[in-house]
C-alpha positions as a printed Julia matrix, in Angstrom:
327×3 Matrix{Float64}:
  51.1   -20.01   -4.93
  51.83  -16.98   -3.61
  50.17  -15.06   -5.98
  46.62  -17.18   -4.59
  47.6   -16.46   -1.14
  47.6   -12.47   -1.87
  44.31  -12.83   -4.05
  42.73  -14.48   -1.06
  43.97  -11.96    1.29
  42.82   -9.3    -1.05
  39.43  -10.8    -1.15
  39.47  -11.3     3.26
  40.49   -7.52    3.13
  37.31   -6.18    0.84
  34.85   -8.44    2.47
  36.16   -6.99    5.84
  35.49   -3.73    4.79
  32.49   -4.46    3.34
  31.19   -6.1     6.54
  32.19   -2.92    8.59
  30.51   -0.6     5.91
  27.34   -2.57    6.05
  27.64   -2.44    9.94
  27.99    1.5     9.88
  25.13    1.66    7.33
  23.03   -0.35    9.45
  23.31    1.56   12.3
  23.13    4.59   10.99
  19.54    3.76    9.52
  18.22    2.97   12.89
  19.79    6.09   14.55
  17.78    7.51   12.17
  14.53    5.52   12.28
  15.0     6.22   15.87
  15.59   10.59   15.64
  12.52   10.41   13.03
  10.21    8.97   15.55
  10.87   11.77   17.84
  11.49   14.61   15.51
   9.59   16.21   12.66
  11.04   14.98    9.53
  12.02   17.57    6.46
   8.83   17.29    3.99
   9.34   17.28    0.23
   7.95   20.08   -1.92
   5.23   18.34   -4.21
   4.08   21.42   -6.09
   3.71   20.75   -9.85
   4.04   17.26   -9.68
   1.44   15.19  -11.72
   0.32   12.49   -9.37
  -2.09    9.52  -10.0
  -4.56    8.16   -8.04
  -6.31    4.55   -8.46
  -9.79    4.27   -6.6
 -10.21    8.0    -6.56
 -13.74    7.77   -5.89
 -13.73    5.63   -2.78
 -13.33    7.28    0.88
  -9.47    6.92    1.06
  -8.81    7.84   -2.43
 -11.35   11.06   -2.26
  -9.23   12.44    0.73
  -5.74   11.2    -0.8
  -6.59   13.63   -4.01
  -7.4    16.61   -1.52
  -4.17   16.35    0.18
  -2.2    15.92   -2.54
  -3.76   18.74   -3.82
  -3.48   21.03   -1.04
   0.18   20.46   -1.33
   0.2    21.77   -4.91
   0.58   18.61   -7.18
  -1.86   18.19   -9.97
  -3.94   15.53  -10.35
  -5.04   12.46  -12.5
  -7.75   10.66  -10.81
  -8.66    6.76  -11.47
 -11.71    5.19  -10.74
 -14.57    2.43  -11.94
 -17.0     4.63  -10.85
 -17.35    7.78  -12.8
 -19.92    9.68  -10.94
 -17.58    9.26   -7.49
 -14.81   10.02   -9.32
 -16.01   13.24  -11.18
 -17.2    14.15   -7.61
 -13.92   13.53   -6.36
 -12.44   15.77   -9.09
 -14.79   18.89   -8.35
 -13.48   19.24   -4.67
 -10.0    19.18   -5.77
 -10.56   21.56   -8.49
 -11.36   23.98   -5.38
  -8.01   24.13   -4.34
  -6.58   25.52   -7.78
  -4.69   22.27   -9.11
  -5.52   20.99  -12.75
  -7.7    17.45  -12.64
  -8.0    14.63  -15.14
 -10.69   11.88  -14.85
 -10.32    8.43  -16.45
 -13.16    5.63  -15.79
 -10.59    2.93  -15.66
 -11.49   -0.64  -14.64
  -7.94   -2.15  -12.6
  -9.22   -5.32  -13.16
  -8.92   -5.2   -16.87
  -4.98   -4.68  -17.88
  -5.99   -3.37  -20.98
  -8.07   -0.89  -20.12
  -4.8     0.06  -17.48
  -2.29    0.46  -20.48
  -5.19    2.14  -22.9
  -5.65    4.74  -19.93
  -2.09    5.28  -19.01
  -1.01    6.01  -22.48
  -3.81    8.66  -22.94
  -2.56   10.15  -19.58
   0.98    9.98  -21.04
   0.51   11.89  -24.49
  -2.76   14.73  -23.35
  -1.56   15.27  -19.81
   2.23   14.06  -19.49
   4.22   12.04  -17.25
   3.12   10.8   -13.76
   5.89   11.63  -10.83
   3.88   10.58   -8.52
   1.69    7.2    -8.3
  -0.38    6.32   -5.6
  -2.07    2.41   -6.3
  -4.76    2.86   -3.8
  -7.55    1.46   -4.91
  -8.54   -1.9    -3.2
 -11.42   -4.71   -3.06
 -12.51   -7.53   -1.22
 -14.83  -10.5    -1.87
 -16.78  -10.96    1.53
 -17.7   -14.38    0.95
 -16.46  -17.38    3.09
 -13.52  -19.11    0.37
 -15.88  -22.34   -0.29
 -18.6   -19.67   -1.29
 -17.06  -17.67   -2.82
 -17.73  -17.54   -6.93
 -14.27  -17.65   -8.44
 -14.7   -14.39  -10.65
 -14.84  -12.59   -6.95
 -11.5   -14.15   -5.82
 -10.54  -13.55   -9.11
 -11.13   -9.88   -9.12
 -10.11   -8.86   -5.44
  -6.32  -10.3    -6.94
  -6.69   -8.47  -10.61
  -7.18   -5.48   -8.34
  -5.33   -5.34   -5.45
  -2.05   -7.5    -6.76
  -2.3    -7.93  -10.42
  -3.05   -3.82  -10.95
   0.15   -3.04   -9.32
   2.03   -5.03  -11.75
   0.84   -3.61  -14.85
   0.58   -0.22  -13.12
   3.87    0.05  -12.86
   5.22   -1.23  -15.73
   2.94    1.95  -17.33
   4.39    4.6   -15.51
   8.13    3.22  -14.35
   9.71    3.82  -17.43
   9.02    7.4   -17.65
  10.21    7.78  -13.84
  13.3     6.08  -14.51
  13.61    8.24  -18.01
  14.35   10.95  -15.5
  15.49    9.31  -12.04
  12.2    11.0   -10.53
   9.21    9.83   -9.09
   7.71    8.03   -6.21
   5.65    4.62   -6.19
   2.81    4.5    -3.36
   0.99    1.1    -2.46
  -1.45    1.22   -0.16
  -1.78   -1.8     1.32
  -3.12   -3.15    4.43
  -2.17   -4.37    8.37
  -3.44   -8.17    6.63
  -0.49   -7.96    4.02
   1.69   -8.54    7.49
  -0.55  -10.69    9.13
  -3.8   -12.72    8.63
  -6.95  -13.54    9.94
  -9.69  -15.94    9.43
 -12.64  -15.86    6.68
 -10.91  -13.36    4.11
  -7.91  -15.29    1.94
  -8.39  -13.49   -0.97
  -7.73  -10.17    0.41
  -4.84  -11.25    3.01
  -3.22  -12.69    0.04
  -3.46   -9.96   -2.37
  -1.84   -7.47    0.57
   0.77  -10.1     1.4
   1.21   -9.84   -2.31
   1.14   -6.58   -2.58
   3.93   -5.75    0.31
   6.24   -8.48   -1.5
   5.55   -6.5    -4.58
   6.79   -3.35   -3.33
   9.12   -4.66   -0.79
  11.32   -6.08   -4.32
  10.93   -2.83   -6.4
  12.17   -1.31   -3.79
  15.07   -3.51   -4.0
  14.97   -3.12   -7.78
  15.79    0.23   -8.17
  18.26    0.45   -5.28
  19.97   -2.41   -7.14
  20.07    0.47  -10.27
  20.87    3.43   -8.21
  17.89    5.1    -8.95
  18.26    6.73   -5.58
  15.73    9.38   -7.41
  12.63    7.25   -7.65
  10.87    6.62   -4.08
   8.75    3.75   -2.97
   6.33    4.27    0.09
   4.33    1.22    1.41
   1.38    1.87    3.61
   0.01   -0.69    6.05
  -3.2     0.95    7.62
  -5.33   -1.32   10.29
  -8.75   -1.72    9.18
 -10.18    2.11    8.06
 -13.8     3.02    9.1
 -14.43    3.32    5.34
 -17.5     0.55    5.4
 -15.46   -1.71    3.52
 -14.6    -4.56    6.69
 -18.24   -2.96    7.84
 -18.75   -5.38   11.1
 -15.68   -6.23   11.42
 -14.78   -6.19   15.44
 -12.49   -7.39   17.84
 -13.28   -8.37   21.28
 -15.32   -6.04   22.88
 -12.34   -5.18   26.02
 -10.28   -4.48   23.33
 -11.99   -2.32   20.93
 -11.4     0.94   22.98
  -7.28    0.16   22.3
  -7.21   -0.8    19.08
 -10.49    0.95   17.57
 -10.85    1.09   13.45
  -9.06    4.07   12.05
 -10.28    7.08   11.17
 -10.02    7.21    7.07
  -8.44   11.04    7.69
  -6.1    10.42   10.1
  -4.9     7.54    8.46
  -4.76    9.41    4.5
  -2.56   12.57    6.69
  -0.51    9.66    7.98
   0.13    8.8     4.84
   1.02   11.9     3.33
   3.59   12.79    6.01
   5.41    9.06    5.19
   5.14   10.05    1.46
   6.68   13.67    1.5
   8.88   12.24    4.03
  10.19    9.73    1.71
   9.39    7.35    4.6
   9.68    3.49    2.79
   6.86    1.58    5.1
   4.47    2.89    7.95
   2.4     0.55    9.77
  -0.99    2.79   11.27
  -0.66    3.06   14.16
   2.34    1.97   15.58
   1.2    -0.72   17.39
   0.7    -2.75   14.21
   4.31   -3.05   14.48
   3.97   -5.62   16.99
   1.69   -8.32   15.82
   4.12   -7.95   12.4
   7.33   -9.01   14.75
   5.17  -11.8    17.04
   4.35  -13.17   14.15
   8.14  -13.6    13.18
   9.06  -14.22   16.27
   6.9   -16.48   18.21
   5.59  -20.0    17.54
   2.77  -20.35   15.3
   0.21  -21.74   18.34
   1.33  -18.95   20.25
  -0.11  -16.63   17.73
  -2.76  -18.59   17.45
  -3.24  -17.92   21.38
  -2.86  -14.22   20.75
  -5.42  -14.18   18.26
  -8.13  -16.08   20.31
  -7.34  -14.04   22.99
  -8.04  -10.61   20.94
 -10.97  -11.85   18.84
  -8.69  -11.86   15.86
  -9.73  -15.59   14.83
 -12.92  -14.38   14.66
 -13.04  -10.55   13.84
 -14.77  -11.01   10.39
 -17.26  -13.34   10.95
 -19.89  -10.77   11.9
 -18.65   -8.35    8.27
 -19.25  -12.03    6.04
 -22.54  -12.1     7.7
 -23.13   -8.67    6.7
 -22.09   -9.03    3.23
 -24.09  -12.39    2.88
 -27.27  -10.5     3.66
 -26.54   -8.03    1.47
 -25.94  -10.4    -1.14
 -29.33  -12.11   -0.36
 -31.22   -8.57   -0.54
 -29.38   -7.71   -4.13
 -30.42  -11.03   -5.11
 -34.31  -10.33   -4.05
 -34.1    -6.93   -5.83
 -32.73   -8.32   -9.19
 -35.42  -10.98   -9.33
């Protein structure tokens, strides 16, 4: 009996401690969080890291590969499209870093491990992966042909997946490397007329969200994980896409440069999520916080119900003119 009783107390005693460790940790980490926001953060040295790029060719990814090079890393671009991707390549040649193009089609998981082992045995091991390349149907859900829905998932959810399960085992070989997902403001929240992309970025943030946990769970305090929530980027992709008019002035679309140099200074900060801008923070916590019709309020009141109606008209006339061209 007694022998229970000083087990028990034993276990009250470590739990205690525990409790008042966690406590210390936590506020500790928003001190921190806190000092960051107001003081420049100490940047990592990147030079000489080999860093990967999905969706190299597209606005984002383009700009993402000049960074990264201006900070020294060399570079192994990804992209469907060869000619934007070789393009891509050129411009970061300019700033003396060595460049390696793969056509690589993220849909395909296949063509992902095919790619990534030819990376791994002519150029060597990726430190640094940044999944960045992202699609989106356009179409309203009921109109949608499945192999679209299909792909904007393969892409922007399934990719990450078999991404990393290409290029973790070499980071954890060594306890080094850092895992970038760019994902978007709709992985936090949604809107109306666009399911298959809200649910790939809500997909994608639980994805990295967990490996985060993952390798904190291994102490592999070495490997990094950086999730990026950007508001819709002027890149042409949400092309229409507009709030109410009062409102556009506050919350305008972001510029694809500011928002890549963002980014960068999360990344070399080791920074684990940034929502651009800051005020993305808010609808995130409403959306916890409040009642589901009083978001529902918020949105109607913002245009947010309704913000991609007038980029699925766009993309339906496009569709219409592609069809008239191919027949």
């Amino acid at each position: 009996m007694l022998l229970c009783c000083t087990r028990a107390c034993t276990r009250m005693m470590f739990f205690l401690l525990d409790l008042l460790w966690m406590l210390i940790e936590l506020s500790y980490s928003i001190l921190s969080a806190v000092l960051q926001t107001f003081l420049r953060p100490r940047l990592k040295c990147i030079d000489g890291e080999l860093c990967l790029i999905t969706g190299a060719g597209g606005a984002l990814g383009r700009l993402f590969a000049l960074e990264f090079a201006k900070e020294g890393a060399n570079l192994v671009l990804w992209d469907c499209n060869q000619a934007a991707n070789e393009q891509t390549a050129e411009l970061a040649r300019e700033k003396g870093v060595k460049v390696y193009t793969h056509t690589v089609d993220l849909s395909r998981r296949q063509d992902i491990y095919e790619a990534a082992e030819k990376v791994r045995l002519d150029v060597g091991d990726v430190t640094i992966l940044v999944n960045n390349a992202g699609v989106v149907a356009g179409r309203r859900l009921l109109e949608c042909p499945d192999e679209l829905l299909e792909r904007t998932l393969l892409v922007n959810c399934h990719a990450l997946f078999w991404m990393t399960k290409a290029f973790l085992p070499q980071m954890k070989a060594q306890n080094h490397g850092h895992i970038v997902t760019i994902a978007s403001a709709l992985g936090l929240f949604s809107t109306a007329c666009v399911e298959d992309y809200c649910a790939s970025k809500f997909g994608a943030v639980g994805f990295t969200e967990s490996l985060a946990h993952d390798l904190h769970a291994e102490n592999l305090n070495g490997i990094k994980t950086t999730l990026v929530c950007p508001y819709i980027v002027d890149t042409g992709m949400f092309e229409g896409c507009e709030i109410r008019k009062e409102l556009r002035g506050l919350i305008p679309p972001l510029d694809p440069l500011y928002t890549v140099k963002q980014s960068m200074n999360a990344i070399l900060a080791e920074q684990q999520m940034i929502c651009i801008p800051r005020l993305m923070y808010i609808p995130l916590l409403t959306r916890a916080l409040l009642p589901w019709e009083a978001n529902v309020a918020t949105y109607r009141f913002m245009g947010g119900d309704r913000c991609m109606m007038p980029f699925i008209k766009n993309m339906e006339i496009k569709a219409a003119k592609d069809q008239v061209k191919t027949s």
